[in-house]
């Protein structure tokens, strides 16, 4: 059966998304269009490029997540470079290794730019802080004076994965000047709105959060907890409103709050546990899904 799919962000927790894809593929579902933010953008892009769930599992097994963290000035003590990087570079890590890894992986399927994919098969969400708006790639590139067909898919994913203060933002040179682009999750961590209002075919969303009824309340006792609750509310409220109205029955919820999104030293057994959890939740969902 032909369906559309939307995958949420979640950093290293995105391994659970791969498990959900395993269950969907096993049931014979084939994706026509895909969308994603951050980690979801990675999974969506791999599927759009033609990777099977088994191939994605192998990529997860062979990937050295810690190697993807590229600090500047390795000879300077980390405590010092941490503050220098955040103040001047706006992120602890450059993100170049992540983009290089994505470029090499996608090339295995003959994909470098969006023109190598089927038209409209992939949408990646990022946040344009300079212009204060959600950026959908490749759809919005013409408004920046850029050719969507020739824009790097790996670059687009890198933009979507630029978690503020963790990875450096991407400086997008365009007809609008230089725009600062960060993680799509800042404005839309689960862009279900991209497909939810259309009637072309059934769609499935996969998000790394519990549903609204099971979601714990924020504890706000100090300024740090206030900031955390503020950020989580801003990044989630827009998408959750779309889910709560009439789309919840199309969403696979995978609660993974026990894992830190930036824990790039995740042990192999924990990574496997995330994949297994994603597959189990998707299998439960598919037993009763009606479209």
Coordinates of C-alpha atoms in Angstrom, one line a residue:
X1 CA 0.0 0.0 0.0
X2 CA 1.2 3.5 -0.9
X3 CA 1.4 6.0 2.1
X4 CA 3.1 9.2 3.1
X5 CA 5.2 9.5 6.2
X6 CA 6.3 12.1 8.7
X7 CA 9.2 11.6 11.2
X8 CA 9.9 13.8 14.2
X9 CA 13.2 15.1 15.5
X10 CA 14.8 13.8 18.6
X11 CA 18.6 13.7 18.2
X12 CA 20.2 10.3 19.0
X13 CA 16.8 9.0 20.0
X14 CA 16.1 8.8 16.3
X15 CA 17.2 5.2 16.3
X16 CA 13.7 4.4 17.5
X17 CA 12.4 5.8 14.2
X18 CA 14.4 3.2 12.3
X19 CA 12.6 0.5 14.3
X20 CA 9.2 1.9 13.4
X21 CA 10.2 1.9 9.7
X22 CA 11.1 -1.8 10.1
X23 CA 7.5 -2.6 11.2
X24 CA 5.9 -0.5 8.4
X25 CA 8.1 -2.1 5.8
X26 CA 7.4 -5.6 7.1
X27 CA 3.7 -4.9 6.6
X28 CA 4.3 -4.0 3.0
X29 CA 3.7 -0.2 3.2
X30 CA 5.7 1.8 0.7
X31 CA 6.3 5.6 1.1
X32 CA 5.5 8.0 -1.7
X33 CA 6.3 11.2 0.1
X34 CA 8.3 11.7 3.3
X35 CA 9.0 14.6 5.6
X36 CA 11.1 15.0 8.7
X37 CA 12.8 17.3 11.1
X38 CA 16.4 16.7 12.5
X39 CA 16.8 13.0 13.2
X40 CA 13.5 12.5 11.4
X41 CA 15.0 14.3 8.4
X42 CA 17.8 11.7 8.3
X43 CA 15.5 8.7 8.4
X44 CA 13.1 10.3 5.9
X45 CA 16.0 11.0 3.5
X46 CA 17.4 7.5 3.7
X47 CA 14.0 6.0 2.9
X48 CA 13.5 8.4 0.0
X49 CA 16.9 7.5 -1.3
X50 CA 16.0 3.8 -1.4
X51 CA 17.5 2.3 1.8
X52 CA 15.7 -0.7 3.2
X53 CA 15.0 -1.0 6.9
X54 CA 17.8 -3.6 7.1
X55 CA 20.3 -1.3 5.4
X56 CA 19.4 1.5 7.8
X57 CA 19.9 -0.9 10.7
X58 CA 23.3 -1.7 9.4
X59 CA 24.1 2.0 9.1
X60 CA 23.2 2.5 12.7
X61 CA 25.4 -0.4 13.7
X62 CA 28.4 0.9 11.8
X63 CA 28.0 4.5 12.7
X64 CA 30.4 6.0 15.2
X65 CA 28.3 8.8 16.7
X66 CA 31.1 10.2 18.8
X67 CA 33.2 10.6 15.7
X68 CA 30.6 12.9 14.3
X69 CA 31.3 15.5 17.0
X70 CA 34.0 17.8 15.5
X71 CA 35.2 20.4 17.9
X72 CA 37.3 23.4 16.8
X73 CA 40.9 23.9 18.2
X74 CA 41.4 20.4 19.6
X75 CA 44.6 21.6 21.4
X76 CA 42.7 24.0 23.6
X77 CA 41.2 22.6 26.9
X78 CA 37.6 21.6 26.3
X79 CA 36.2 23.8 29.1
X80 CA 37.7 26.8 27.5
X81 CA 36.8 26.0 23.9
X82 CA 33.2 25.2 25.0
X83 CA 32.5 28.8 25.9
X84 CA 34.5 30.2 23.0
X85 CA 32.6 28.0 20.6
X86 CA 29.2 28.9 22.0
X87 CA 29.9 32.6 22.1
X88 CA 31.6 33.1 18.7
X89 CA 30.5 30.0 16.7
X90 CA 27.1 29.6 18.3
X91 CA 27.7 25.8 18.8
X92 CA 30.0 23.3 20.5
X93 CA 30.5 21.3 17.3
X94 CA 31.0 22.3 13.7
X95 CA 28.7 19.6 12.1
X96 CA 31.0 19.2 9.1
X97 CA 31.6 15.5 9.9
X98 CA 27.9 14.8 10.2
X99 CA 27.3 16.4 6.7
X100 CA 30.2 14.5 5.3
X101 CA 28.9 11.2 6.6
X102 CA 25.4 12.0 5.2
X103 CA 26.9 12.9 1.8
X104 CA 28.9 9.6 1.6
X105 CA 25.9 7.5 2.7
X106 CA 23.5 9.0 0.3
X107 CA 25.9 8.6 -2.6
X108 CA 25.7 4.8 -2.1
X109 CA 22.2 5.2 -3.6
X110 CA 23.2 7.7 -6.2
X111 CA 21.7 10.7 -4.3
X112 CA 23.6 13.9 -4.0
X113 CA 21.1 16.7 -4.7
X114 CA 17.3 16.9 -4.6
X115 CA 17.2 16.5 -8.4
X116 CA 18.4 12.9 -7.8
X117 CA 15.1 12.1 -6.0
X118 CA 11.6 11.7 -7.3
X119 CA 9.9 15.1 -7.4
X120 CA 8.2 16.1 -4.2
X121 CA 9.2 12.8 -2.5
X122 CA 11.1 14.5 0.4
X123 CA 10.5 17.6 2.5
X124 CA 13.0 18.6 5.2
X125 CA 12.2 21.2 7.9
X126 CA 14.6 23.8 9.2
X127 CA 14.3 27.1 11.0
X128 CA 15.4 30.4 9.4
X129 CA 16.3 32.6 12.4
X130 CA 17.3 35.5 10.3
X131 CA 13.9 35.9 8.7
X132 CA 12.0 34.3 11.6
X133 CA 10.2 31.5 9.7
X134 CA 9.9 27.8 9.1
X135 CA 12.0 26.7 6.1
X136 CA 10.8 23.7 4.1
X137 CA 13.5 22.2 1.9
X138 CA 13.6 22.1 -1.1
X139 CA 10.2 23.9 -1.6
X140 CA 11.3 27.3 -0.2
X141 CA 14.7 27.5 -1.9
X142 CA 13.5 29.5 -5.0
X143 CA 12.5 32.3 -2.6
X144 CA 16.2 32.4 -1.6
X145 CA 17.3 32.6 -5.2
X146 CA 18.6 29.0 -5.0
X147 CA 17.9 26.1 -7.4
X148 CA 16.1 23.2 -5.5
X149 CA 17.2 20.6 -8.1
X150 CA 20.9 21.4 -7.4
X151 CA 20.8 21.8 -3.7
X152 CA 22.6 19.2 -1.6
X153 CA 20.3 16.8 0.4
X154 CA 23.0 16.3 3.0
X155 CA 23.3 20.0 3.4
X156 CA 19.6 20.3 3.9
X157 CA 19.7 17.6 6.6
X158 CA 22.6 19.3 8.3
X159 CA 20.6 22.5 8.5
X160 CA 17.6 20.6 10.0
X161 CA 19.9 18.9 12.6
X162 CA 21.6 22.1 13.8
X163 CA 20.5 21.9 17.4
X164 CA 21.1 25.4 18.9
X165 CA 24.3 25.7 20.9
X166 CA 25.2 22.0 20.2
X167 CA 25.9 22.2 16.4
X168 CA 26.9 25.4 14.8
X169 CA 24.2 27.0 12.7
X170 CA 24.4 26.9 8.9
X171 CA 25.1 30.2 7.2
X172 CA 22.9 30.0 4.0
X173 CA 24.2 32.4 1.3
X174 CA 21.3 33.5 -0.8
X175 CA 19.6 36.4 -2.6
X176 CA 18.3 37.4 0.9
X177 CA 21.9 37.8 2.2
X178 CA 23.4 35.4 4.7
X179 CA 20.7 33.6 6.7
X180 CA 21.3 31.8 10.0
X181 CA 19.6 28.3 9.8
X182 CA 19.1 26.1 12.8
X183 CA 17.3 22.9 13.8
X184 CA 13.8 22.6 12.4
X185 CA 12.7 21.4 15.8
X186 CA 12.9 25.0 17.1
X187 CA 9.7 25.8 15.1
X188 CA 8.3 22.4 14.1
X189 CA 9.7 19.2 15.5
X190 CA 7.0 17.0 14.0
X191 CA 5.8 18.6 10.8
X192 CA 2.7 16.6 10.4
X193 CA 0.9 19.6 8.9
X194 CA 2.8 19.1 5.7
X195 CA 0.6 16.1 4.7
X196 CA -2.2 16.0 7.2
X197 CA -4.6 18.3 5.4
X198 CA -4.2 16.7 2.0
X199 CA -6.3 13.7 0.8
X200 CA -3.9 12.2 -1.7
X201 CA -3.3 9.0 0.3
X202 CA -3.1 7.7 3.9
X203 CA -0.3 9.1 6.0
X204 CA 1.5 7.9 9.1
X205 CA 3.4 10.0 11.6
X206 CA 6.1 8.7 13.9
X207 CA 7.0 10.9 16.9
X208 CA 9.5 10.4 19.8
X209 CA 7.1 11.6 22.4
X210 CA 4.1 10.1 24.3
X211 CA 0.6 11.1 23.4
X212 CA -1.1 14.0 25.0
X213 CA -2.8 12.0 27.7
X214 CA 0.5 10.3 28.8
X215 CA 2.7 13.4 28.5
X216 CA 4.1 14.4 32.0
X217 CA 3.7 18.0 33.1
X218 CA 6.7 20.3 33.3
X219 CA 8.2 20.9 36.7
X220 CA 9.1 24.6 36.9
X221 CA 10.9 25.5 40.2
X222 CA 13.8 27.6 38.9
X223 CA 15.1 29.6 35.9
X224 CA 16.7 26.6 34.2
X225 CA 13.5 24.5 34.4
X226 CA 11.6 27.6 33.2
X227 CA 13.8 27.8 30.1
X228 CA 13.6 24.1 29.4
X229 CA 9.8 24.2 29.7
X230 CA 9.6 27.3 27.5
X231 CA 11.7 25.7 24.8
X232 CA 9.8 22.4 24.8
X233 CA 6.5 24.2 24.7
X234 CA 7.6 26.4 21.8
X235 CA 8.9 23.5 19.7
X236 CA 6.0 21.2 20.4
X237 CA 2.7 23.2 20.8
X238 CA 2.4 24.1 17.1
X239 CA 2.6 20.5 16.0
X240 CA 0.6 19.0 18.9
X241 CA -2.4 21.2 18.0
X242 CA -2.5 19.5 14.6
X243 CA -2.3 16.1 16.2
X244 CA -4.9 16.7 18.9
X245 CA -7.6 17.9 16.6
X246 CA -8.2 14.9 14.3
X247 CA -4.9 13.3 13.4
X248 CA -3.9 11.4 16.5
X249 CA -5.1 8.0 15.1
X250 CA -2.5 8.3 12.3
X251 CA 0.5 8.8 14.7
X252 CA 2.8 6.3 16.2
X253 CA 3.9 7.6 19.6
X254 CA 7.3 6.3 20.9
X255 CA 8.0 7.7 24.4
X256 CA 11.8 8.0 24.8
X257 CA 12.2 10.6 27.5
X258 CA 14.7 8.4 29.3
X259 CA 17.3 9.1 26.6
X260 CA 19.1 12.4 26.2
X261 CA 18.9 13.6 22.6
X262 CA 22.6 14.7 22.6
X263 CA 24.0 11.5 24.2
X264 CA 26.2 10.7 21.2
X265 CA 28.1 8.0 23.3
X266 CA 25.0 5.8 23.5
X267 CA 26.0 2.2 24.0
X268 CA 25.2 -0.4 21.4
X269 CA 22.7 -2.2 23.6
X270 CA 20.8 1.0 24.3
X271 CA 20.7 1.8 20.6
X272 CA 19.3 -1.6 19.9
X273 CA 16.8 -1.1 22.7
X274 CA 15.6 2.1 21.0
X275 CA 15.2 0.3 17.6
X276 CA 13.3 -2.5 19.3
X277 CA 11.0 -0.1 21.1
X278 CA 10.2 1.8 17.9
X279 CA 9.4 -1.5 16.1
X280 CA 7.2 -2.7 19.0
X281 CA 5.2 0.6 19.2
X282 CA 4.7 0.6 15.4
X283 CA 3.5 -3.0 15.5
X284 CA 1.0 -2.2 18.2
X285 CA -0.2 0.8 16.2
X286 CA -0.7 -1.2 13.0
X287 CA -2.9 -3.8 14.7
X288 CA -5.7 -1.2 14.9
X289 CA -4.8 1.4 12.4
X290 CA -7.7 2.4 10.1
X291 CA -7.3 4.9 7.3

